[in-house]
PDB file of C-alpha atoms in Angstrom:
ATOM      1  CA  MET S   6       0.000   0.000   0.000  1.00 67.00           C
ATOM      2  CA  ARG S   7       1.585   3.258  -1.114  1.00 69.00           C
ATOM      3  CA  GLN S   8       0.575   6.510   0.533  1.00 68.00           C
ATOM      4  CA  ASP S   9       1.122   9.891  -1.084  1.00 70.00           C
ATOM      5  CA  PRO S  10       2.179  13.065   0.787  1.00 74.00           C
ATOM      6  CA  GLY S  11      -0.817  14.947   2.160  1.00 82.00           C
ATOM      7  CA  GLU S  12      -3.069  11.890   2.007  1.00 90.00           C
ATOM      8  CA  THR S  13      -5.231  10.691   4.893  1.00 92.00           C
ATOM      9  CA  PHE S  14      -5.422   6.917   5.067  1.00 94.00           C
ATOM     10  CA  ALA S  15      -7.738   4.935   7.366  1.00 93.00           C
ATOM     11  CA  LEU S  16      -7.567   1.369   8.635  1.00 93.00           C
ATOM     12  CA  LEU S  17     -10.943  -0.188   9.402  1.00 87.00           C
ATOM     13  CA  GLY S  18     -11.713  -3.567  10.867  1.00 82.00           C
ATOM     14  CA  PRO S  19     -13.251  -5.425  13.811  1.00 79.00           C
ATOM     15  CA  ASN S  20     -11.289  -6.121  16.993  1.00 81.00           C
ATOM     16  CA  GLY S  21      -8.378  -8.472  16.324  1.00 83.00           C
ATOM     17  CA  SER S  22      -8.256  -7.697  12.618  1.00 85.00           C
ATOM     18  CA  GLY S  23      -4.654  -6.442  12.680  1.00 89.00           C
ATOM     19  CA  LYS S  24      -5.060  -2.650  12.705  1.00 91.00           C
ATOM     20  CA  THR S  25      -2.845  -1.958  15.719  1.00 93.00           C
ATOM     21  CA  THR S  26      -0.264  -4.526  14.604  1.00 93.00           C
ATOM     22  CA  SER S  27      -0.089  -2.873  11.174  1.00 92.00           C
ATOM     23  CA  LEU S  28       0.465   0.563  12.721  1.00 94.00           C
ATOM     24  CA  LYS S  29       3.145  -0.780  15.074  1.00 94.00           C
ATOM     25  CA  CYS S  30       4.942  -2.251  12.068  1.00 92.00           C
ATOM     26  CA  MET S  31       4.833   1.144  10.369  1.00 91.00           C
ATOM     27  CA  VAL S  32       6.632   2.842  13.265  1.00 91.00           C
ATOM     28  CA  GLY S  33       9.125   0.042  13.935  1.00 89.00           C
ATOM     29  CA  LEU S  34       7.658  -1.299  17.195  1.00 91.00           C
ATOM     30  CA  THR S  35       6.821  -4.665  15.619  1.00 90.00           C
ATOM     31  CA  ILE S  36       8.899  -6.430  12.978  1.00 87.00           C
ATOM     32  CA  PRO S  37       6.750  -7.572  10.027  1.00 86.00           C
ATOM     33  CA  THR S  38       7.093 -11.213   8.983  1.00 86.00           C
ATOM     34  CA  SER S  39       7.157 -10.248   5.299  1.00 85.00           C
ATOM     35  CA  GLY S  40       7.073  -7.241   3.011  1.00 86.00           C
ATOM     36  CA  THR S  41       8.831  -3.900   3.296  1.00 87.00           C
ATOM     37  CA  ILE S  42       7.968  -0.523   4.796  1.00 89.00           C
ATOM     38  CA  ALA S  43       9.560   2.682   3.515  1.00 88.00           C
ATOM     39  CA  ILE S  44       9.028   6.118   5.051  1.00 88.00           C
ATOM     40  CA  GLY S  45      10.552   9.134   3.354  1.00 82.00           C
ATOM     41  CA  ASN S  46      12.413   6.768   0.992  1.00 85.00           C
ATOM     42  CA  CYS S  47      14.034   5.113   4.042  1.00 89.00           C
ATOM     43  CA  ASP S  48      13.615   1.363   4.499  1.00 89.00           C
ATOM     44  CA  LEU S  49      12.366   0.824   8.052  1.00 88.00           C
ATOM     45  CA  ARG S  50      14.444  -2.327   8.472  1.00 86.00           C
ATOM     46  CA  GLN S  51      17.710  -0.945   7.117  1.00 89.00           C
ATOM     47  CA  GLN S  52      17.390   2.744   8.105  1.00 90.00           C
ATOM     48  CA  ALA S  53      15.150   2.666  11.172  1.00 88.00           C
ATOM     49  CA  ARG S  54      16.562   5.791  12.857  1.00 87.00           C
ATOM     50  CA  GLN S  55      16.298   7.915   9.708  1.00 90.00           C
ATOM     51  CA  ALA S  56      12.784   6.641   8.948  1.00 89.00           C
ATOM     52  CA  ARG S  57      11.487   7.406  12.456  1.00 87.00           C
ATOM     53  CA  ARG S  58      12.455  11.065  12.084  1.00 88.00           C
ATOM     54  CA  PHE S  59       9.603  11.425   9.600  1.00 91.00           C
ATOM     55  CA  VAL S  60       6.961   9.947  11.939  1.00 92.00           C
ATOM     56  CA  SER S  61       5.073  10.819  15.109  1.00 93.00           C
ATOM     57  CA  TYR S  62       2.968   8.071  16.694  1.00 94.00           C
ATOM     58  CA  LEU S  63      -0.032   7.985  19.039  1.00 92.00           C
ATOM     59  CA  PRO S  64      -0.679   4.504  20.489  1.00 92.00           C
ATOM     60  CA  GLN S  65      -4.160   3.219  21.215  1.00 87.00           C
ATOM     61  CA  ARG S  66      -3.671   3.470  24.979  1.00 86.00           C
ATOM     62  CA  VAL S  67      -1.635   6.313  26.412  1.00 89.00           C
ATOM     63  CA  ALA S  68      -0.337   6.558  29.975  1.00 89.00           C
ATOM     64  CA  PHE S  69       1.603   9.308  31.725  1.00 94.00           C
ATOM     65  CA  HIS S  70       3.033   9.639  35.217  1.00 93.00           C
ATOM     66  CA  GLU S  71       0.133  10.783  37.383  1.00 94.00           C
ATOM     67  CA  GLN S  72       2.251  13.223  39.417  1.00 95.00           C
ATOM     68  CA  LEU S  73       3.374  15.203  36.352  1.00 96.00           C
ATOM     69  CA  THR S  74       1.415  18.135  34.962  1.00 95.00           C
ATOM     70  CA  ALA S  75       0.501  18.477  31.290  1.00 93.00           C
ATOM     71  CA  ARG S  76       3.216  21.132  30.949  1.00 94.00           C
ATOM     72  CA  GLU S  77       5.806  18.793  32.470  1.00 96.00           C
ATOM     73  CA  VAL S  78       4.741  15.891  30.241  1.00 96.00           C
ATOM     74  CA  LEU S  79       5.125  18.048  27.135  1.00 95.00           C
ATOM     75  CA  GLY S  80       8.474  19.332  28.420  1.00 95.00           C
ATOM     76  CA  PHE S  81       9.737  15.766  28.873  1.00 96.00           C
ATOM     77  CA  TYR S  82       8.801  14.798  25.309  1.00 95.00           C
ATOM     78  CA  CYS S  83      10.254  18.015  23.926  1.00 94.00           C
ATOM     79  CA  ARG S  84      13.612  17.119  25.490  1.00 94.00           C
ATOM     80  CA  LEU S  85      13.288  13.512  24.355  1.00 91.00           C
ATOM     81  CA  ARG S  86      12.787  14.590  20.742  1.00 90.00           C
ATOM     82  CA  ARG S  87      15.219  17.514  21.008  1.00 91.00           C
ATOM     83  CA  LEU S  88      12.561  20.111  20.210  1.00 93.00           C
ATOM     84  CA  PRO S  89      12.736  23.798  21.175  1.00 94.00           C
ATOM     85  CA  ASP S  90      11.067  24.740  24.467  1.00 92.00           C
ATOM     86  CA  ASN S  91       8.688  27.153  22.741  1.00 93.00           C
ATOM     87  CA  ARG S  92       6.803  24.133  21.359  1.00 93.00           C
ATOM     88  CA  ILE S  93       5.444  23.540  24.873  1.00 93.00           C
ATOM     89  CA  GLU S  94       3.584  26.860  25.086  1.00 90.00           C
ATOM     90  CA  GLU S  95       2.549  26.727  21.433  1.00 90.00           C
ATOM     91  CA  THR S  96       0.941  23.337  22.017  1.00 89.00           C
ATOM     92  CA  LEU S  97      -0.696  24.267  25.326  1.00 89.00           C
ATOM     93  CA  ASN S  98      -2.231  27.337  23.658  1.00 86.00           C
ATOM     94  CA  THR S  99      -3.553  25.410  20.660  1.00 80.00           C
ATOM     95  CA  PRO S 100      -7.379  25.684  20.883  1.00 77.00           C
ATOM     96  CA  ASN S 101      -7.842  22.168  19.493  1.00 73.00           C
ATOM     97  CA  PHE S 102      -6.409  20.556  22.643  1.00 77.00           C
ATOM     98  CA  HIS S 103      -8.436  22.649  25.126  1.00 75.00           C
ATOM     99  CA  PHE S 104      -6.013  22.643  28.068  1.00 78.00           C
ATOM    100  CA  ASN S 105      -7.733  25.683  29.590  1.00 75.00           C
ATOM    101  CA  GLY S 106      -7.132  25.470  33.324  1.00 82.00           C
ATOM    102  CA  PHE S 107      -5.447  22.045  33.118  1.00 87.00           C
ATOM    103  CA  SER S 108      -1.936  22.912  31.925  1.00 91.00           C
ATOM    104  CA  ASP S 109      -0.497  22.886  35.455  1.00 92.00           C
ATOM    105  CA  LYS S 110      -2.713  20.216  36.994  1.00 93.00           C
ATOM    106  CA  ALA S 111      -1.432  16.718  37.717  1.00 94.00           C
ATOM    107  CA  VAL S 112      -2.336  14.059  35.139  1.00 93.00           C
ATOM    108  CA  GLY S 113      -3.850  12.018  37.977  1.00 93.00           C
ATOM    109  CA  GLN S 114      -6.726  14.545  38.016  1.00 92.00           C
ATOM    110  CA  PHE S 115      -7.425  14.144  34.296  1.00 90.00           C
ATOM    111  CA  SER S 116     -10.427  12.368  32.830  1.00 86.00           C
ATOM    112  CA  GLY S 117      -9.940   9.713  30.151  1.00 85.00           C
ATOM    113  CA  GLY S 118     -10.756  12.261  27.465  1.00 83.00           C
ATOM    114  CA  MET S 119      -8.211  14.762  28.835  1.00 87.00           C
ATOM    115  CA  ILE S 120      -5.500  12.091  28.891  1.00 90.00           C
ATOM    116  CA  GLN S 121      -6.325  11.289  25.272  1.00 86.00           C
ATOM    117  CA  ARG S 122      -6.028  14.987  24.389  1.00 86.00           C
ATOM    118  CA  LEU S 123      -2.641  15.113  26.104  1.00 92.00           C
ATOM    119  CA  GLY S 124      -1.543  12.087  24.065  1.00 91.00           C
ATOM    120  CA  LEU S 125      -2.636  13.843  20.889  1.00 87.00           C
ATOM    121  CA  ALA S 126      -0.717  16.948  21.931  1.00 90.00           C
ATOM    122  CA  VAL S 127       2.443  14.889  22.503  1.00 93.00           C
ATOM    123  CA  ALA S 128       2.045  13.265  19.076  1.00 92.00           C
ATOM    124  CA  CYS S 129       1.738  16.692  17.462  1.00 89.00           C
ATOM    125  CA  LEU S 130       4.731  18.256  19.249  1.00 92.00           C
ATOM    126  CA  PRO S 131       7.235  17.538  16.454  1.00 90.00           C
ATOM    127  CA  ASN S 132       6.565  18.921  13.016  1.00 86.00           C
ATOM    128  CA  ALA S 133       6.660  15.383  11.597  1.00 90.00           C
ATOM    129  CA  PRO S 134       5.399  15.000   8.018  1.00 92.00           C
ATOM    130  CA  VAL S 135       3.691  11.677   8.890  1.00 93.00           C
ATOM    131  CA  LEU S 136       1.239  11.171  11.779  1.00 93.00           C
ATOM    132  CA  VAL S 137       0.318   7.596  12.762  1.00 95.00           C
ATOM    133  CA  LEU S 138      -2.688   7.533  15.104  1.00 94.00           C
ATOM    134  CA  ASP S 139      -4.242   4.430  16.657  1.00 93.00           C
ATOM    135  CA  GLU S 140      -7.919   5.040  17.558  1.00 89.00           C
ATOM    136  CA  PRO S 141      -7.313   8.786  18.153  1.00 87.00           C
ATOM    137  CA  THR S 142     -10.927   9.633  19.104  1.00 83.00           C
ATOM    138  CA  SER S 143     -11.668   6.541  21.213  1.00 79.00           C
ATOM    139  CA  SER S 144     -11.871   8.366  24.577  1.00 77.00           C
ATOM    140  CA  LEU S 145     -13.119  11.734  23.357  1.00 79.00           C
ATOM    141  CA  ASP S 146     -16.653  12.959  23.948  1.00 80.00           C
ATOM    142  CA  PRO S 147     -18.701  13.897  20.831  1.00 82.00           C
ATOM    143  CA  GLU S 148     -17.671  17.564  21.019  1.00 80.00           C
ATOM    144  CA  GLY S 149     -14.012  16.646  21.469  1.00 77.00           C
ATOM    145  CA  ALA S 150     -14.175  14.199  18.553  1.00 81.00           C
ATOM    146  CA  ILE S 151     -15.634  16.888  16.267  1.00 83.00           C
ATOM    147  CA  GLN S 152     -12.947  19.370  17.299  1.00 80.00           C
ATOM    148  CA  PHE S 153     -10.233  16.779  16.716  1.00 81.00           C
ATOM    149  CA  ARG S 154     -11.567  15.983  13.230  1.00 84.00           C
ATOM    150  CA  GLU S 155     -11.398  19.699  12.442  1.00 85.00           C
ATOM    151  CA  PHE S 156      -7.819  19.759  13.717  1.00 83.00           C
ATOM    152  CA  LEU S 157      -6.812  16.777  11.573  1.00 84.00           C
ATOM    153  CA  ALA S 158      -8.487  18.407   8.570  1.00 85.00           C
ATOM    154  CA  SER S 159      -6.304  21.500   9.138  1.00 85.00           C
ATOM    155  CA  LEU S 160      -3.173  19.313   9.324  1.00 86.00           C
ATOM    156  CA  LYS S 161      -4.216  17.617   6.109  1.00 87.00           C
ATOM    157  CA  ARG S 162      -4.633  20.986   4.393  1.00 86.00           C
ATOM    158  CA  ALA S 163      -1.118  21.843   5.597  1.00 84.00           C
ATOM    159  CA  GLY S 164       0.194  18.820   3.683  1.00 87.00           C
ATOM    160  CA  LYS S 165       0.697  16.297   6.475  1.00 89.00           C
ATOM    161  CA  THR S 166       0.270  12.598   5.747  1.00 92.00           C
ATOM    162  CA  ILE S 167      -2.065  10.973   8.275  1.00 93.00           C
ATOM    163  CA  ILE S 168      -2.563   7.262   8.890  1.00 95.00           C
ATOM    164  CA  PHE S 169      -5.152   6.319  11.482  1.00 94.00           C
ATOM    165  CA  SER S 170      -7.268   3.418  12.658  1.00 92.00           C
ATOM    166  CA  SER S 171     -10.797   3.913  13.892  1.00 83.00           C
ATOM    167  CA  HIS S 172     -14.048   2.237  14.825  1.00 74.00           C
ATOM    168  CA  ALA S 173     -15.807   5.569  14.267  1.00 73.00           C
ATOM    169  CA  LEU S 174     -16.971   5.464  10.676  1.00 75.00           C
ATOM    170  CA  ALA S 175     -17.780   9.183  10.885  1.00 76.00           C
ATOM    171  CA  ASP S 176     -14.019   9.800  11.198  1.00 79.00           C
ATOM    172  CA  VAL S 177     -13.394   7.785   8.045  1.00 83.00           C
ATOM    173  CA  GLU S 178     -16.146   9.400   5.980  1.00 80.00           C
ATOM    174  CA  GLN S 179     -15.110  12.929   6.936  1.00 82.00           C
ATOM    175  CA  LEU S 180     -11.311  12.613   6.947  1.00 85.00           C
ATOM    176  CA  ALA S 181     -10.016   9.723   4.857  1.00 90.00           C
ATOM    177  CA  ASP S 182      -8.981   9.814   1.211  1.00 91.00           C
ATOM    178  CA  ARG S 183      -8.504   6.038   1.123  1.00 92.00           C
ATOM    179  CA  VAL S 184      -9.630   3.152   3.303  1.00 90.00           C
ATOM    180  CA  ALA S 185      -8.146  -0.278   3.951  1.00 91.00           C
ATOM    181  CA  ILE S 186     -10.504  -2.847   5.469  1.00 87.00           C
ATOM    182  CA  LEU S 187      -8.839  -5.595   7.513  1.00 87.00           C
ATOM    183  CA  VAL S 188     -10.561  -8.772   8.690  1.00 84.00           C
ATOM    184  CA  GLY S 189      -8.754 -11.576  10.518  1.00 81.00           C
ATOM    185  CA  GLY S 190      -5.333 -10.191   9.652  1.00 84.00           C
ATOM    186  CA  ARG S 191      -6.131 -10.033   5.939  1.00 85.00           C
ATOM    187  CA  LEU S 192      -6.549  -7.016   3.677  1.00 87.00           C
ATOM    188  CA  VAL S 193      -9.999  -7.542   2.127  1.00 84.00           C
ATOM    189  CA  ALA S 194     -10.522  -4.119   0.519  1.00 84.00           C
ATOM    190  CA  LEU S 195      -8.443  -1.090  -0.414  1.00 88.00           C
ATOM    191  CA  ASP S 196     -10.149   1.804  -2.138  1.00 87.00           C
ATOM    192  CA  SER S 197     -10.710   5.534  -2.105  1.00 87.00           C
ATOM    193  CA  VAL S 198     -13.599   6.976  -0.142  1.00 81.00           C
ATOM    194  CA  ALA S 199     -14.768   8.622  -3.381  1.00 79.00           C
ATOM    195  CA  THR S 200     -15.002   5.191  -5.065  1.00 82.00           C
ATOM    196  CA  LEU S 201     -16.912   3.774  -2.094  1.00 75.00           C
ATOM    197  CA  ARG S 202     -19.347   6.686  -2.278  1.00 70.00           C
ATOM    198  CA  GLU S 203     -19.861   6.003  -6.002  1.00 72.00           C
ATOM    199  CA  GLU S 204     -20.628   2.378  -5.169  1.00 69.00           C
ATOM    200  CA  LEU S 205     -23.192   3.519  -2.607  1.00 64.00           C
ATOM    201  CA  MET S 206     -24.826   5.728  -5.216  1.00 63.00           C
ATOM    202  CA  ARG S 207     -24.967   2.862  -7.714  1.00 65.00           C
ATOM    203  CA  THR S 208     -26.608   0.481  -5.279  1.00 64.00           C
ATOM    204  CA  SER S 209     -29.380   2.016  -3.228  1.00 69.00           C
ATOM    205  CA  GLN S 210     -31.763   0.575  -0.663  1.00 81.00           C
ATOM    206  CA  MET S 211     -35.549   0.777  -0.897  1.00 86.00           C
ATOM    207  CA  ARG S 212     -38.117  -0.097   1.762  1.00 88.00           C
ATOM    208  CA  VAL S 213     -41.428  -1.317   0.310  1.00 90.00           C
ATOM    209  CA  VAL S 214     -44.291  -1.569   2.806  1.00 89.00           C
ATOM    210  CA  LEU S 215     -46.926  -4.164   1.818  1.00 86.00           C
ATOM    211  CA  ASN S 216     -50.279  -5.192   3.273  1.00 78.00           C
ATOM    212  CA  LYS S 217     -48.577  -8.542   3.842  1.00 70.00           C
ATOM    213  CA  SER S 218     -45.235 -10.034   2.908  1.00 66.00           C
ATOM    214  CA  ASP S 219     -44.870 -13.597   1.609  1.00 73.00           C
ATOM    215  CA  GLU S 220     -41.946 -15.562   0.174  1.00 81.00           C
ATOM    216  CA  TRP S 221     -43.344 -15.287  -3.355  1.00 84.00           C
ATOM    217  CA  VAL S 222     -43.107 -11.462  -3.127  1.00 86.00           C
ATOM    218  CA  ILE S 223     -39.404 -11.749  -2.220  1.00 86.00           C
ATOM    219  CA  GLN S 224     -38.828 -14.070  -5.180  1.00 89.00           C
ATOM    220  CA  THR S 225     -40.682 -11.667  -7.484  1.00 90.00           C
ATOM    221  CA  ALA S 226     -38.406  -8.806  -6.432  1.00 89.00           C
ATOM    222  CA  ARG S 227     -35.309 -10.947  -7.053  1.00 89.00           C
ATOM    223  CA  THR S 228     -36.532 -11.974 -10.494  1.00 91.00           C
ATOM    224  CA  ALA S 229     -37.170  -8.306 -11.343  1.00 91.00           C
ATOM    225  CA  GLY S 230     -33.532  -7.419 -10.649  1.00 88.00           C
ATOM    226  CA  ALA S 231     -33.059  -6.874  -6.905  1.00 87.00           C
ATOM    227  CA  ALA S 232     -29.457  -7.516  -5.890  1.00 81.00           C
ATOM    228  CA  ASN S 233     -30.603  -8.432  -2.395  1.00 83.00           C
ATOM    229  CA  VAL S 234     -33.987  -8.522  -0.703  1.00 87.00           C
ATOM    230  CA  TYR S 235     -35.310  -9.627   2.671  1.00 85.00           C
ATOM    231  CA  ALA S 236     -38.504  -9.275   4.687  1.00 85.00           C
ATOM    232  CA  ASP S 237     -38.744  -6.985   7.688  1.00 85.00           C
ATOM    233  CA  GLY S 238     -42.234  -7.508   9.057  1.00 83.00           C
ATOM    234  CA  ASN S 239     -44.683  -6.348   6.383  1.00 82.00           C
ATOM    235  CA  ALA S 240     -41.917  -4.498   4.534  1.00 86.00           C
ATOM    236  CA  LEU S 241     -39.379  -5.607   1.975  1.00 87.00           C
ATOM    237  CA  VAL S 242     -35.880  -4.147   2.154  1.00 87.00           C
ATOM    238  CA  VAL S 243     -34.603  -4.163  -1.421  1.00 88.00           C
ATOM    239  CA  ARG S 244     -31.041  -3.430  -2.628  1.00 83.00           C
ATOM    240  CA  CYS S 245     -30.982  -2.432  -6.287  1.00 82.00           C
ATOM    241  CA  GLN S 246     -29.680   0.123  -8.727  1.00 79.00           C
ATOM    242  CA  PRO S 247     -31.766   3.323  -8.850  1.00 78.00           C
ATOM    243  CA  GLN S 248     -32.981   2.709 -12.414  1.00 82.00           C
ATOM    244  CA  GLU S 249     -34.366  -0.698 -11.379  1.00 86.00           C
ATOM    245  CA  ARG S 250     -36.709   0.561  -8.649  1.00 87.00           C
ATOM    246  CA  PHE S 251     -39.724   1.163 -10.899  1.00 88.00           C
ATOM    247  CA  GLU S 252     -39.451  -2.245 -12.575  1.00 91.00           C
ATOM    248  CA  ILE S 253     -39.281  -4.022  -9.215  1.00 90.00           C
ATOM    249  CA  LEU S 254     -42.306  -2.118  -7.888  1.00 90.00           C
ATOM    250  CA  ARG S 255     -44.229  -2.826 -11.100  1.00 89.00           C
ATOM    251  CA  ALA S 256     -43.403  -6.545 -10.891  1.00 90.00           C
ATOM    252  CA  ILE S 257     -44.552  -6.757  -7.279  1.00 87.00           C
ATOM    253  CA  ASN S 258     -47.795  -4.940  -8.139  1.00 84.00           C
ATOM    254  CA  GLU S 259     -48.536  -7.120 -11.191  1.00 86.00           C
ATOM    255  CA  ALA S 260     -47.863 -10.265  -9.156  1.00 84.00           C
ATOM    256  CA  GLY S 261     -50.594  -9.258  -6.711  1.00 81.00           C
ATOM    257  CA  GLY S 262     -48.564  -7.580  -4.013  1.00 79.00           C
ATOM    258  CA  CYS S 263     -50.326  -4.574  -2.518  1.00 82.00           C
ATOM    259  CA  VAL S 264     -47.810  -1.755  -2.003  1.00 85.00           C
ATOM    260  CA  ALA S 265     -48.897   0.621   0.779  1.00 84.00           C
ATOM    261  CA  HIS S 266     -45.927   2.946   0.266  1.00 85.00           C
ATOM    262  CA  PHE S 267     -42.200   2.871  -0.418  1.00 87.00           C
ATOM    263  CA  ALA S 268     -39.163   5.017   0.283  1.00 85.00           C
ATOM    264  CA  THR S 269     -35.465   4.978  -0.529  1.00 78.00           C
ATOM    265  CA  GLU S 270     -33.009   4.848   2.350  1.00 69.00           C
ATOM    266  CA  GLY S 271     -29.593   6.439   2.484  1.00 61.00           C
ATOM    267  CA  LEU S 272     -26.583   4.160   2.911  1.00 61.00           C
ATOM    268  CA  SER S 273     -23.217   4.887   4.498  1.00 64.00           C
ATOM    269  CA  ILE S 274     -19.725   3.451   4.378  1.00 67.00           C
ATOM    270  CA  GLU S 275     -20.809   1.282   7.319  1.00 69.00           C
ATOM    271  CA  HIS S 276     -22.911  -0.842   4.930  1.00 70.00           C
ATOM    272  CA  ILE S 277     -19.904  -1.528   2.690  1.00 72.00           C
ATOM    273  CA  TYR S 278     -17.697  -2.155   5.726  1.00 72.00           C
ATOM    274  CA  MET S 279     -20.133  -4.706   7.187  1.00 73.00           C
ATOM    275  CA  ARG S 280     -20.551  -6.352   3.786  1.00 72.00           C
ATOM    276  CA  TYR S 281     -16.809  -7.049   3.567  1.00 73.00           C
ATOM    277  CA  VAL S 282     -16.698  -8.229   7.188  1.00 73.00           C
ATOM    278  CA  ASN S 283     -19.628 -10.609   6.698  1.00 72.00           C
ATOM    279  CA  GLN S 284     -18.341 -11.909   3.363  1.00 71.00           C
ATOM    280  CA  THR S 285     -14.930 -12.666   4.871  1.00 70.00           C
ATOM    281  CA  LYS S 286     -16.443 -14.413   7.887  1.00 68.00           C
ATOM    282  CA  GLN S 287     -18.666 -16.538   5.634  1.00 66.00           C
ATOM    283  CA  SER S 288     -15.682 -17.430   3.452  1.00 68.00           C
ATOM    284  CA  VAL S 289     -13.682 -18.523   6.509  1.00 60.00           C
ATOM    285  CA  GLU S 290     -16.610 -20.568   7.828  1.00 62.00           C
ATOM    286  CA  ARG S 291     -17.026 -22.328   4.465  1.00 60.00           C
ATOM    287  CA  SER S 292     -13.289 -23.064   4.364  1.00 63.00           C
ATOM    288  CA  GLU S 293     -13.284 -24.446   7.902  1.00 61.00           C
ATOM    289  CA  GLY S 294     -16.366 -26.513   7.125  1.00 58.00           C
ATOM    290  CA  ALA S 295     -14.720 -27.995   4.049  1.00 55.00           C
ATOM    291  CA  GLN S 296     -11.626 -28.944   6.089  1.00 58.00           C
ATOM    292  CA  CYS S 297     -13.796 -30.823   8.562  1.00 54.00           C
ATOM    293  CA  LEU S 298     -15.254 -33.060   5.840  1.00 53.00           C
TER     294      LEU S 298
END
């Protein structure tokens, strides 16, 4: 997977799919069993120290000494990365981190969301061209998550390359240029968000409410061109291309189905994400079943 400068790249997948492991490989904390990773034209295996200069990393779980203040934590990491002291005040005064009143309080008094904000501030201390963030909004409240997305969008506009994992599909839809979907340690999809949106537009979902729903109505909808259809009480949920809606409704009506009303339903990237997850799980189950025979 190649990532261009200024691109925002998201890793999606259920727990245990390999997102965190992939990010750790990218920053040199885990050695990959195969393949190569190059950052700034530096091979991570052969030129680890040079490659790490291009990267700043936020792990999924951050922890700081509870007796230190936010100012002291930032000062420690400034010295560790040999950054000028003025980066401490610049970061504390950045509105996106909202340290108002907390800069000189001990970390032990921080909430989970405040600790996450401090971790984000530490990750943004160096002016690294590549940010690698593991579940960056996991502990943030809704307002904090929105503010952080705005902050990442500003970094993206400034030309930074951002790689992040997330369970929050809103983060992916609003921030990512491309998405990789991982399931069970395997890459099952890699595409641009724009392409995924085009796919959503091509295949829409329609809810058809009937006086009653029988199996023959479902079969009629399939014969008329529905890509997928299932009953939900007295309604049919039909996946089809927009130009096929009228033909499916006409077929149901001519077959004797009484349509009370119908409406199209908007889809999101979550539908595509769950489709890949379910398809991969079904494929694994079929493979395991075949091995048992």
